[in-house]
Structures are given as structure tokens and as C-alpha cells.
Amino acid sequence: MTTDIYRGEKLRLVAMNSETDAPLMNKWRRDSEYARLLDSDPVRLFNTAQNKEWIEKMQKAEAFEGIELIMRTLDEDKPIGFVALDGISWHNGISWVGIGIGERDYWSKGYGTEAMHLIARYAFEELGLHRLSLNVFSYNTRAIRAYEKVGFKVEGTVREAVHRDGKRWDVIFMGLLREEFSM
Amino acid sequence: MDKPLFTAPHICLTAIDAKDDAAALATWTQDSRYIPLAEIGKAPHPLSELQAKEMLEGILKESDEKRNTFWFAIRTPDEKEMLGIIGLSWVDWANSAVYMDLSMKDTAEYSQPSTREALELIQRYVFHEIQMHRLSLNVPEYNEALIEALTVLGFEQEVRKRETLYRFGRRWDSLHFGRMARDWEKQIS
């Protein structure tokens, strides 16, 4: 009760603001290296109005099946990326988790690890979930290392599931159980 | 000569008709051991005929609108009885990867030739009709008969998602099976 679980040592997680975050997501996505790491769908560009509508639709949804939060640095209060729970299944006690750091200057500095730790703590301590799942492209070794630091374990490899730049890449599946996570 | 895509010795695949097939689906769900399509994602519960019809209408509507799902009814050759539902719940066109989903009318049916033949037909459809590179299927670890059928057909377990499912009073793993086009080609040639 005495700890603000939305806050870590380097950053905090805040609700998305459809006015200010919509243009930011637009800007981040134009970095195609960033956008292609988010998922295996062909990268698309959305305008600010589309992003705004997407955020508002999600925030108005009646069923709580997911949440997207913005990562803000504690020292400058700068929005640098997002972290999300997606496809929460309450009867199974599970959710998917996703993350993206749109500001390249903040890559490989521990922000991703801390944001994953914060969203996992929220999922387990506040939502009472039992398990988090994610998948990651085999070439994204930076992300895999961060997920392992949070406690995620590799559960298998889906072979050649992504086709990009004329090559096929594996997708690694990872899972984290509540009892394996140290708050 | 062309191999038929929709007929096998013990079954045929046909379109689903939400109105005509709702009663059968509703009946299946009155047994708590029934294993629904994973695609639905909701907690299992008995469906009324109206709910079953709406569920089927929902997957058919999505199929029409998004063009990345395909659903078939598995029926006896005389088409008098529906034995199960099989489909592609996500065709990832950009990556030539596809997820399939299968729900037979009761647990005993997974050990029958109907299940094996439906899995054979769907592989032909996936690899020779829509030219996919790989095929995925998630199976709850308690569906042992289906796991046996997949293993015999040459599917390989790629991922064990630990404690992903809660059913029958405990947690279960979900197994992700995969099949590569090249392995299927080798087997049928």
C-alpha cells in the first residue's frame, strides 16, 4: 500500500493522452526499424487522427481486455515509449504483454527492462493474473535479454514464421508465471 | 489429376450454415467436456441455439470482411451429420504463416478417422491451395487424442506455453504444434 507500483527508478507508467500521444506514436512509427520490431504485420503508417481514434476507442471499451500505458522518464518527464497488456483472458488468468521504445536515445539503457518489470508487477499484484506471454523475433536479441532479466523464460520457437528482407526468421515464445517473478 | 480438397473416405468438408448448424453446435456444448474452438477465447459454457447461431454468424461475418479466416464444417459423407468444425483462424498473408483451429463434436471423435482426415484435408488446402509456408495449431495438453493424431501426421511440438489454460479445476499447458510445407510435401510425394 505504501508503494506506487506505476513508478520505478528511471521511469513511470501513465495513461495515454489521446491529444499529445497520438502525434508521438505517429512519429515513432515512421522509424521503420522500430515499427517492424513491434509485430509481424506489414508496417503501416497511421495519421494523427487515426491514432487518436484508436486510443479513445480502446479507453472507452466496456470490457477490460487490455491497457496501453506510456513510459515517461522520471528526470525529464519525457515520453519515450509504451508498454501494454493485450488480450487479457480473465478466466485463464493470462495476458499478452508488449513494449516499444520509440525514442532511440533510450535504447539499451535499462528503460525497457524496468517498464516490463513495472507492467508485470501491475499484472500480478493489481490484476491478480497468473501468467504473462510474449513473442519476439529471434534477431531481437536486445529485447530477449531484457525479458530474461525480468524473469521471462523461453518456451519454444515457432520456425520461420516471419518473412522479411527475403529471409525467414523464427519467433521465440516466452512466458512468465507469477511465482517466478520477484516483485 | 487433382486430388479432391473437400472429400475423404469418412468425411467431407462443406460450408458452415449458421442457421442449420446452430442446433448441433448447441447440443455439443451441453457436455462440459466439449472442447470449443480456441479462437473463441471465452470461458466455456453451454450455448443456447440462438447463442450458437450468433457465434457461427460471427465467425462467418469476420471471414467475409477480413478475408484472413476460413471455416469448414466436417460432415459425414452423406452430409447428414456434422462431426466438427475446422478452420484457419488467422492467415498471415505477408508471412505465409497460418493458424488453424479444430473443434470436434465430443472428446471421443478426436480418436476417429474423421479427425485425422480433416487434418489431412486442411493441410492440402493450406499448402497447395493457398500456398502457405507453415501451419500452426495450439492444443490444450488435456486433448491427448488430438496430440496423438497430430504426432502421427508429422506435426512437431514447437512451444509449450506453461499453465496457460484453466479448466476442470486446474491449470494446463497449451502446446503449439507446427508443420512446414516442405515436410508435408516430402511425406505425400
JSON list of N, CA and C in Angstrom, two decimals, chain A residues 105-167:
[
{"chain": "A", "resi": 105, "resn": "ASP", "atom": "N", "xyz": [17.29, 7.19, -28.47]},
{"chain": "A", "resi": 105, "resn": "ASP", "atom": "CA", "xyz": [18.32, 7.55, -27.49]},
{"chain": "A", "resi": 105, "resn": "ASP", "atom": "C", "xyz": [18.17, 6.76, -26.19]},
{"chain": "A", "resi": 106, "resn": "TYR", "atom": "N", "xyz": [16.99, 6.13, -26.03]},
{"chain": "A", "resi": 106, "resn": "TYR", "atom": "CA", "xyz": [16.73, 5.43, -24.77]},
{"chain": "A", "resi": 106, "resn": "TYR", "atom": "C", "xyz": [16.81, 3.92, -24.93]},
{"chain": "A", "resi": 107, "resn": "TRP", "atom": "N", "xyz": [17.31, 3.47, -26.08]},
{"chain": "A", "resi": 107, "resn": "TRP", "atom": "CA", "xyz": [17.50, 2.03, -26.28]},
{"chain": "A", "resi": 107, "resn": "TRP", "atom": "C", "xyz": [18.73, 1.56, -25.50]},
{"chain": "A", "resi": 108, "resn": "SER", "atom": "N", "xyz": [18.68, 0.32, -25.04]},
{"chain": "A", "resi": 108, "resn": "SER", "atom": "CA", "xyz": [19.83, -0.35, -24.39]},
{"chain": "A", "resi": 108, "resn": "SER", "atom": "C", "xyz": [20.33, 0.38, -23.15]},
{"chain": "A", "resi": 109, "resn": "LYS", "atom": "N", "xyz": [19.40, 1.01, -22.43]},
{"chain": "A", "resi": 109, "resn": "LYS", "atom": "CA", "xyz": [19.82, 1.70, -21.21]},
{"chain": "A", "resi": 109, "resn": "LYS", "atom": "C", "xyz": [19.02, 1.24, -20.00]},
{"chain": "A", "resi": 110, "resn": "GLY", "atom": "N", "xyz": [18.31, 0.16, -20.14]},
{"chain": "A", "resi": 110, "resn": "GLY", "atom": "CA", "xyz": [17.58, -0.37, -18.98]},
{"chain": "A", "resi": 110, "resn": "GLY", "atom": "C", "xyz": [16.16, 0.12, -18.84]},
{"chain": "A", "resi": 111, "resn": "TYR", "atom": "N", "xyz": [15.71, 1.01, -19.74]},
{"chain": "A", "resi": 111, "resn": "TYR", "atom": "CA", "xyz": [14.33, 1.51, -19.64]},
{"chain": "A", "resi": 111, "resn": "TYR", "atom": "C", "xyz": [13.32, 0.41, -19.97]},
{"chain": "A", "resi": 112, "resn": "GLY", "atom": "N", "xyz": [13.62, -0.38, -20.99]},
{"chain": "A", "resi": 112, "resn": "GLY", "atom": "CA", "xyz": [12.71, -1.46, -21.39]},
{"chain": "A", "resi": 112, "resn": "GLY", "atom": "C", "xyz": [12.55, -2.49, -20.28]},
{"chain": "A", "resi": 113, "resn": "THR", "atom": "N", "xyz": [13.69, -2.86, -19.69]},
{"chain": "A", "resi": 113, "resn": "THR", "atom": "CA", "xyz": [13.65, -3.85, -18.60]},
{"chain": "A", "resi": 113, "resn": "THR", "atom": "C", "xyz": [12.78, -3.33, -17.46]},
{"chain": "A", "resi": 114, "resn": "GLU", "atom": "N", "xyz": [12.99, -2.05, -17.12]},
{"chain": "A", "resi": 114, "resn": "GLU", "atom": "CA", "xyz": [12.22, -1.51, -15.99]},
{"chain": "A", "resi": 114, "resn": "GLU", "atom": "C", "xyz": [10.73, -1.41, -16.32]},
{"chain": "A", "resi": 115, "resn": "ALA", "atom": "N", "xyz": [10.41, -1.00, -17.53]},
{"chain": "A", "resi": 115, "resn": "ALA", "atom": "CA", "xyz": [9.00, -0.88, -17.91]},
{"chain": "A", "resi": 115, "resn": "ALA", "atom": "C", "xyz": [8.32, -2.25, -17.91]},
{"chain": "A", "resi": 116, "resn": "MET", "atom": "N", "xyz": [9.03, -3.28, -18.38]},
{"chain": "A", "resi": 116, "resn": "MET", "atom": "CA", "xyz": [8.46, -4.63, -18.35]},
{"chain": "A", "resi": 116, "resn": "MET", "atom": "C", "xyz": [8.26, -5.09, -16.92]},
{"chain": "A", "resi": 117, "resn": "HIS", "atom": "N", "xyz": [9.21, -4.74, -16.07]},
{"chain": "A", "resi": 117, "resn": "HIS", "atom": "CA", "xyz": [9.08, -5.11, -14.66]},
{"chain": "A", "resi": 117, "resn": "HIS", "atom": "C", "xyz": [7.84, -4.44, -14.05]},
{"chain": "A", "resi": 118, "resn": "LEU", "atom": "N", "xyz": [7.64, -3.15, -14.38]},
{"chain": "A", "resi": 118, "resn": "LEU", "atom": "CA", "xyz": [6.50, -2.42, -13.81]},
{"chain": "A", "resi": 118, "resn": "LEU", "atom": "C", "xyz": [5.17, -2.98, -14.30]},
{"chain": "A", "resi": 119, "resn": "ILE", "atom": "N", "xyz": [5.08, -3.29, -15.59]},
{"chain": "A", "resi": 119, "resn": "ILE", "atom": "CA", "xyz": [3.80, -3.79, -16.11]},
{"chain": "A", "resi": 119, "resn": "ILE", "atom": "C", "xyz": [3.54, -5.21, -15.59]},
{"chain": "A", "resi": 120, "resn": "ALA", "atom": "N", "xyz": [4.60, -5.99, -15.39]},
{"chain": "A", "resi": 120, "resn": "ALA", "atom": "CA", "xyz": [4.42, -7.34, -14.84]},
{"chain": "A", "resi": 120, "resn": "ALA", "atom": "C", "xyz": [3.95, -7.24, -13.38]},
{"chain": "A", "resi": 121, "resn": "ARG", "atom": "N", "xyz": [4.53, -6.33, -12.64]},
{"chain": "A", "resi": 121, "resn": "ARG", "atom": "CA", "xyz": [4.12, -6.16, -11.24]},
{"chain": "A", "resi": 121, "resn": "ARG", "atom": "C", "xyz": [2.65, -5.73, -11.17]},
{"chain": "A", "resi": 122, "resn": "TYR", "atom": "N", "xyz": [2.26, -4.83, -12.07]},
{"chain": "A", "resi": 122, "resn": "TYR", "atom": "CA", "xyz": [0.84, -4.40, -12.13]},
{"chain": "A", "resi": 122, "resn": "TYR", "atom": "C", "xyz": [-0.06, -5.60, -12.47]},
{"chain": "A", "resi": 123, "resn": "ALA", "atom": "N", "xyz": [0.35, -6.40, -13.45]},
{"chain": "A", "resi": 123, "resn": "ALA", "atom": "CA", "xyz": [-0.46, -7.55, -13.88]},
{"chain": "A", "resi": 123, "resn": "ALA", "atom": "C", "xyz": [-0.63, -8.56, -12.74]},
{"chain": "A", "resi": 124, "resn": "PHE", "atom": "N", "xyz": [0.43, -8.80, -11.99]},
{"chain": "A", "resi": 124, "resn": "PHE", "atom": "CA", "xyz": [0.36, -9.82, -10.94]},
{"chain": "A", "resi": 124, "resn": "PHE", "atom": "C", "xyz": [-0.22, -9.27, -9.64]},
{"chain": "A", "resi": 125, "resn": "GLU", "atom": "N", "xyz": [0.23, -8.07, -9.22]},
{"chain": "A", "resi": 125, "resn": "GLU", "atom": "CA", "xyz": [-0.18, -7.56, -7.90]},
{"chain": "A", "resi": 125, "resn": "GLU", "atom": "C", "xyz": [-1.54, -6.90, -7.93]},
{"chain": "A", "resi": 126, "resn": "GLU", "atom": "N", "xyz": [-1.86, -6.23, -9.03]},
{"chain": "A", "resi": 126, "resn": "GLU", "atom": "CA", "xyz": [-3.10, -5.47, -9.06]},
{"chain": "A", "resi": 126, "resn": "GLU", "atom": "C", "xyz": [-4.22, -6.23, -9.78]},
{"chain": "A", "resi": 127, "resn": "LEU", "atom": "N", "xyz": [-3.88, -6.86, -10.89]},
{"chain": "A", "resi": 127, "resn": "LEU", "atom": "CA", "xyz": [-4.92, -7.57, -11.64]},
{"chain": "A", "resi": 127, "resn": "LEU", "atom": "C", "xyz": [-5.06, -9.02, -11.21]},
{"chain": "A", "resi": 128, "resn": "GLY", "atom": "N", "xyz": [-4.08, -9.53, -10.45]},
{"chain": "A", "resi": 128, "resn": "GLY", "atom": "CA", "xyz": [-4.18, -10.91, -9.97]},
{"chain": "A", "resi": 128, "resn": "GLY", "atom": "C", "xyz": [-4.00, -11.95, -11.06]},
{"chain": "A", "resi": 129, "resn": "LEU", "atom": "N", "xyz": [-3.31, -11.58, -12.13]},
{"chain": "A", "resi": 129, "resn": "LEU", "atom": "CA", "xyz": [-3.11, -12.54, -13.21]},
{"chain": "A", "resi": 129, "resn": "LEU", "atom": "C", "xyz": [-2.08, -13.60, -12.80]},
{"chain": "A", "resi": 130, "resn": "HIS", "atom": "N", "xyz": [-2.11, -14.72, -13.51]},
{"chain": "A", "resi": 130, "resn": "HIS", "atom": "CA", "xyz": [-1.24, -15.85, -13.18]},
{"chain": "A", "resi": 130, "resn": "HIS", "atom": "C", "xyz": [-0.03, -15.93, -14.11]},
{"chain": "A", "resi": 131, "resn": "ARG", "atom": "N", "xyz": [-0.20, -15.44, -15.35]},
{"chain": "A", "resi": 131, "resn": "ARG", "atom": "CA", "xyz": [0.85, -15.65, -16.35]},
{"chain": "A", "resi": 131, "resn": "ARG", "atom": "C", "xyz": [0.84, -14.54, -17.39]},
{"chain": "A", "resi": 132, "resn": "LEU", "atom": "N", "xyz": [2.04, -14.17, -17.87]},
{"chain": "A", "resi": 132, "resn": "LEU", "atom": "CA", "xyz": [2.18, -13.25, -19.00]},
{"chain": "A", "resi": 132, "resn": "LEU", "atom": "C", "xyz": [2.91, -13.95, -20.13]},
{"chain": "A", "resi": 133, "resn": "SER", "atom": "N", "xyz": [2.48, -13.65, -21.36]},
{"chain": "A", "resi": 133, "resn": "SER", "atom": "CA", "xyz": [3.08, -14.25, -22.55]},
{"chain": "A", "resi": 133, "resn": "SER", "atom": "C", "xyz": [3.58, -13.16, -23.47]},
{"chain": "A", "resi": 134, "resn": "LEU", "atom": "N", "xyz": [4.61, -13.47, -24.22]},
{"chain": "A", "resi": 134, "resn": "LEU", "atom": "CA", "xyz": [5.04, -12.56, -25.28]},
{"chain": "A", "resi": 134, "resn": "LEU", "atom": "C", "xyz": [5.73, -13.36, -26.35]},
{"chain": "A", "resi": 135, "resn": "ASN", "atom": "N", "xyz": [5.83, -12.77, -27.54]},
{"chain": "A", "resi": 135, "resn": "ASN", "atom": "CA", "xyz": [6.72, -13.36, -28.52]},
{"chain": "A", "resi": 135, "resn": "ASN", "atom": "C", "xyz": [7.61, -12.29, -29.12]},
{"chain": "A", "resi": 136, "resn": "VAL", "atom": "N", "xyz": [8.74, -12.74, -29.63]},
{"chain": "A", "resi": 136, "resn": "VAL", "atom": "CA", "xyz": [9.78, -11.80, -30.05]},
{"chain": "A", "resi": 136, "resn": "VAL", "atom": "C", "xyz": [10.54, -12.44, -31.21]},
{"chain": "A", "resi": 137, "resn": "PHE", "atom": "N", "xyz": [10.96, -11.62, -32.16]},
{"chain": "A", "resi": 137, "resn": "PHE", "atom": "CA", "xyz": [11.69, -12.16, -33.31]},
{"chain": "A", "resi": 137, "resn": "PHE", "atom": "C", "xyz": [13.08, -12.61, -32.85]},
{"chain": "A", "resi": 138, "resn": "SER", "atom": "N", "xyz": [13.55, -13.69, -33.45]},
{"chain": "A", "resi": 138, "resn": "SER", "atom": "CA", "xyz": [14.81, -14.30, -32.99]},
{"chain": "A", "resi": 138, "resn": "SER", "atom": "C", "xyz": [15.99, -13.32, -33.10]},
{"chain": "A", "resi": 139, "resn": "TYR", "atom": "N", "xyz": [15.91, -12.38, -34.04]},
{"chain": "A", "resi": 139, "resn": "TYR", "atom": "CA", "xyz": [17.04, -11.45, -34.22]},
{"chain": "A", "resi": 139, "resn": "TYR", "atom": "C", "xyz": [17.02, -10.28, -33.23]},
{"chain": "A", "resi": 140, "resn": "ASN", "atom": "N", "xyz": [15.95, -10.18, -32.45]},
{"chain": "A", "resi": 140, "resn": "ASN", "atom": "CA", "xyz": [15.86, -9.06, -31.49]},
{"chain": "A", "resi": 140, "resn": "ASN", "atom": "C", "xyz": [16.49, -9.46, -30.16]},
{"chain": "A", "resi": 141, "resn": "THR", "atom": "N", "xyz": [17.79, -9.70, -30.20]},
{"chain": "A", "resi": 141, "resn": "THR", "atom": "CA", "xyz": [18.47, -10.24, -29.02]},
{"chain": "A", "resi": 141, "resn": "THR", "atom": "C", "xyz": [18.48, -9.24, -27.86]},
{"chain": "A", "resi": 142, "resn": "ARG", "atom": "N", "xyz": [18.45, -7.96, -28.18]},
{"chain": "A", "resi": 142, "resn": "ARG", "atom": "CA", "xyz": [18.42, -6.94, -27.13]},
{"chain": "A", "resi": 142, "resn": "ARG", "atom": "C", "xyz": [17.16, -7.11, -26.28]},
{"chain": "A", "resi": 143, "resn": "ALA", "atom": "N", "xyz": [16.01, -7.31, -26.95]},
{"chain": "A", "resi": 143, "resn": "ALA", "atom": "CA", "xyz": [14.75, -7.48, -26.22]},
{"chain": "A", "resi": 143, "resn": "ALA", "atom": "C", "xyz": [14.74, -8.79, -25.43]},
{"chain": "A", "resi": 144, "resn": "ILE", "atom": "N", "xyz": [15.24, -9.86, -26.05]},
{"chain": "A", "resi": 144, "resn": "ILE", "atom": "CA", "xyz": [15.23, -11.17, -25.36]},
{"chain": "A", "resi": 144, "resn": "ILE", "atom": "C", "xyz": [16.02, -11.07, -24.05]},
{"chain": "A", "resi": 145, "resn": "ARG", "atom": "N", "xyz": [17.17, -10.40, -24.10]},
{"chain": "A", "resi": 145, "resn": "ARG", "atom": "CA", "xyz": [17.97, -10.24, -22.87]},
{"chain": "A", "resi": 145, "resn": "ARG", "atom": "C", "xyz": [17.19, -9.47, -21.81]},
{"chain": "A", "resi": 146, "resn": "ALA", "atom": "N", "xyz": [16.49, -8.42, -22.23]},
{"chain": "A", "resi": 146, "resn": "ALA", "atom": "CA", "xyz": [15.71, -7.62, -21.26]},
{"chain": "A", "resi": 146, "resn": "ALA", "atom": "C", "xyz": [14.60, -8.47, -20.65]},
{"chain": "A", "resi": 147, "resn": "TYR", "atom": "N", "xyz": [13.90, -9.25, -21.48]},
{"chain": "A", "resi": 147, "resn": "TYR", "atom": "CA", "xyz": [12.80, -10.07, -20.97]},
{"chain": "A", "resi": 147, "resn": "TYR", "atom": "C", "xyz": [13.32, -11.11, -19.97]},
{"chain": "A", "resi": 148, "resn": "GLU", "atom": "N", "xyz": [14.49, -11.67, -20.27]},
{"chain": "A", "resi": 148, "resn": "GLU", "atom": "CA", "xyz": [15.06, -12.67, -19.36]},
{"chain": "A", "resi": 148, "resn": "GLU", "atom": "C", "xyz": [15.42, -12.05, -18.02]},
{"chain": "A", "resi": 149, "resn": "LYS", "atom": "N", "xyz": [15.87, -10.78, -18.06]},
{"chain": "A", "resi": 149, "resn": "LYS", "atom": "CA", "xyz": [16.20, -10.10, -16.80]},
{"chain": "A", "resi": 149, "resn": "LYS", "atom": "C", "xyz": [14.96, -9.95, -15.93]},
{"chain": "A", "resi": 150, "resn": "VAL", "atom": "N", "xyz": [13.79, -9.76, -16.55]},
{"chain": "A", "resi": 150, "resn": "VAL", "atom": "CA", "xyz": [12.56, -9.61, -15.79]},
{"chain": "A", "resi": 150, "resn": "VAL", "atom": "C", "xyz": [12.07, -10.97, -15.26]},
{"chain": "A", "resi": 151, "resn": "GLY", "atom": "N", "xyz": [12.54, -12.05, -15.87]},
{"chain": "A", "resi": 151, "resn": "GLY", "atom": "CA", "xyz": [12.17, -13.38, -15.39]},
{"chain": "A", "resi": 151, "resn": "GLY", "atom": "C", "xyz": [11.50, -14.25, -16.44]},
{"chain": "A", "resi": 152, "resn": "PHE", "atom": "N", "xyz": [11.23, -13.71, -17.62]},
{"chain": "A", "resi": 152, "resn": "PHE", "atom": "CA", "xyz": [10.59, -14.49, -18.68]},
{"chain": "A", "resi": 152, "resn": "PHE", "atom": "C", "xyz": [11.50, -15.66, -19.09]},
{"chain": "A", "resi": 153, "resn": "LYS", "atom": "N", "xyz": [10.85, -16.81, -19.36]},
{"chain": "A", "resi": 153, "resn": "LYS", "atom": "CA", "xyz": [11.59, -17.99, -19.81]},
{"chain": "A", "resi": 153, "resn": "LYS", "atom": "C", "xyz": [11.20, -18.31, -21.25]},
{"chain": "A", "resi": 154, "resn": "VAL", "atom": "N", "xyz": [12.18, -18.74, -22.03]},
{"chain": "A", "resi": 154, "resn": "VAL", "atom": "CA", "xyz": [11.90, -19.18, -23.40]},
{"chain": "A", "resi": 154, "resn": "VAL", "atom": "C", "xyz": [11.13, -20.50, -23.33]},
{"chain": "A", "resi": 155, "resn": "GLU", "atom": "N", "xyz": [10.00, -20.55, -24.04]},
{"chain": "A", "resi": 155, "resn": "GLU", "atom": "CA", "xyz": [9.16, -21.76, -24.01]},
{"chain": "A", "resi": 155, "resn": "GLU", "atom": "C", "xyz": [9.16, -22.50, -25.35]},
{"chain": "A", "resi": 156, "resn": "GLY", "atom": "N", "xyz": [9.77, -21.91, -26.34]},
{"chain": "A", "resi": 156, "resn": "GLY", "atom": "CA", "xyz": [9.86, -22.60, -27.62]},
{"chain": "A", "resi": 156, "resn": "GLY", "atom": "C", "xyz": [10.06, -21.64, -28.78]},
{"chain": "A", "resi": 157, "resn": "THR", "atom": "N", "xyz": [10.19, -22.21, -29.96]},
{"chain": "A", "resi": 157, "resn": "THR", "atom": "CA", "xyz": [10.48, -21.44, -31.17]},
{"chain": "A", "resi": 157, "resn": "THR", "atom": "C", "xyz": [9.53, -21.83, -32.29]},
{"chain": "A", "resi": 158, "resn": "VAL", "atom": "N", "xyz": [8.83, -20.87, -32.83]},
{"chain": "A", "resi": 158, "resn": "VAL", "atom": "CA", "xyz": [7.99, -21.11, -33.99]},
{"chain": "A", "resi": 158, "resn": "VAL", "atom": "C", "xyz": [8.85, -20.83, -35.22]},
{"chain": "A", "resi": 159, "resn": "ARG", "atom": "N", "xyz": [9.09, -21.89, -35.99]},
{"chain": "A", "resi": 159, "resn": "ARG", "atom": "CA", "xyz": [10.09, -21.82, -37.04]},
{"chain": "A", "resi": 159, "resn": "ARG", "atom": "C", "xyz": [9.63, -20.99, -38.25]},
{"chain": "A", "resi": 160, "resn": "GLU", "atom": "N", "xyz": [10.48, -20.10, -38.71]},
{"chain": "A", "resi": 160, "resn": "GLU", "atom": "CA", "xyz": [10.31, -19.39, -39.98]},
{"chain": "A", "resi": 160, "resn": "GLU", "atom": "C", "xyz": [8.94, -18.74, -40.13]},
{"chain": "A", "resi": 161, "resn": "ALA", "atom": "N", "xyz": [8.47, -18.10, -39.06]},
{"chain": "A", "resi": 161, "resn": "ALA", "atom": "CA", "xyz": [7.12, -17.54, -39.06]},
{"chain": "A", "resi": 161, "resn": "ALA", "atom": "C", "xyz": [7.08, -16.12, -39.61]},
{"chain": "A", "resi": 162, "resn": "VAL", "atom": "N", "xyz": [8.25, -15.51, -39.79]},
{"chain": "A", "resi": 162, "resn": "VAL", "atom": "CA", "xyz": [8.29, -14.13, -40.31]},
{"chain": "A", "resi": 162, "resn": "VAL", "atom": "C", "xyz": [9.15, -14.11, -41.57]},
{"chain": "A", "resi": 163, "resn": "HIS", "atom": "N", "xyz": [8.63, -13.45, -42.60]},
{"chain": "A", "resi": 163, "resn": "HIS", "atom": "CA", "xyz": [9.31, -13.37, -43.88]},
{"chain": "A", "resi": 163, "resn": "HIS", "atom": "C", "xyz": [9.59, -11.90, -44.19]},
{"chain": "A", "resi": 164, "resn": "ARG", "atom": "N", "xyz": [10.84, -11.52, -44.05]},
{"chain": "A", "resi": 164, "resn": "ARG", "atom": "CA", "xyz": [11.18, -10.12, -44.32]},
{"chain": "A", "resi": 164, "resn": "ARG", "atom": "C", "xyz": [12.57, -10.03, -44.94]},
{"chain": "A", "resi": 165, "resn": "ASP", "atom": "N", "xyz": [12.74, -9.04, -45.78]},
{"chain": "A", "resi": 165, "resn": "ASP", "atom": "CA", "xyz": [14.05, -8.82, -46.44]},
{"chain": "A", "resi": 165, "resn": "ASP", "atom": "C", "xyz": [14.53, -10.09, -47.12]},
{"chain": "A", "resi": 166, "resn": "GLY", "atom": "N", "xyz": [13.58, -10.86, -47.65]},
{"chain": "A", "resi": 166, "resn": "GLY", "atom": "CA", "xyz": [13.95, -12.06, -48.41]},
{"chain": "A", "resi": 166, "resn": "GLY", "atom": "C", "xyz": [14.41, -13.23, -47.55]},
{"chain": "A", "resi": 167, "resn": "LYS", "atom": "N", "xyz": [14.26, -13.10, -46.23]},
{"chain": "A", "resi": 167, "resn": "LYS", "atom": "CA", "xyz": [14.69, -14.19, -45.35]},
{"chain": "A", "resi": 167, "resn": "LYS", "atom": "C", "xyz": [13.54, -14.59, -44.43]}
]
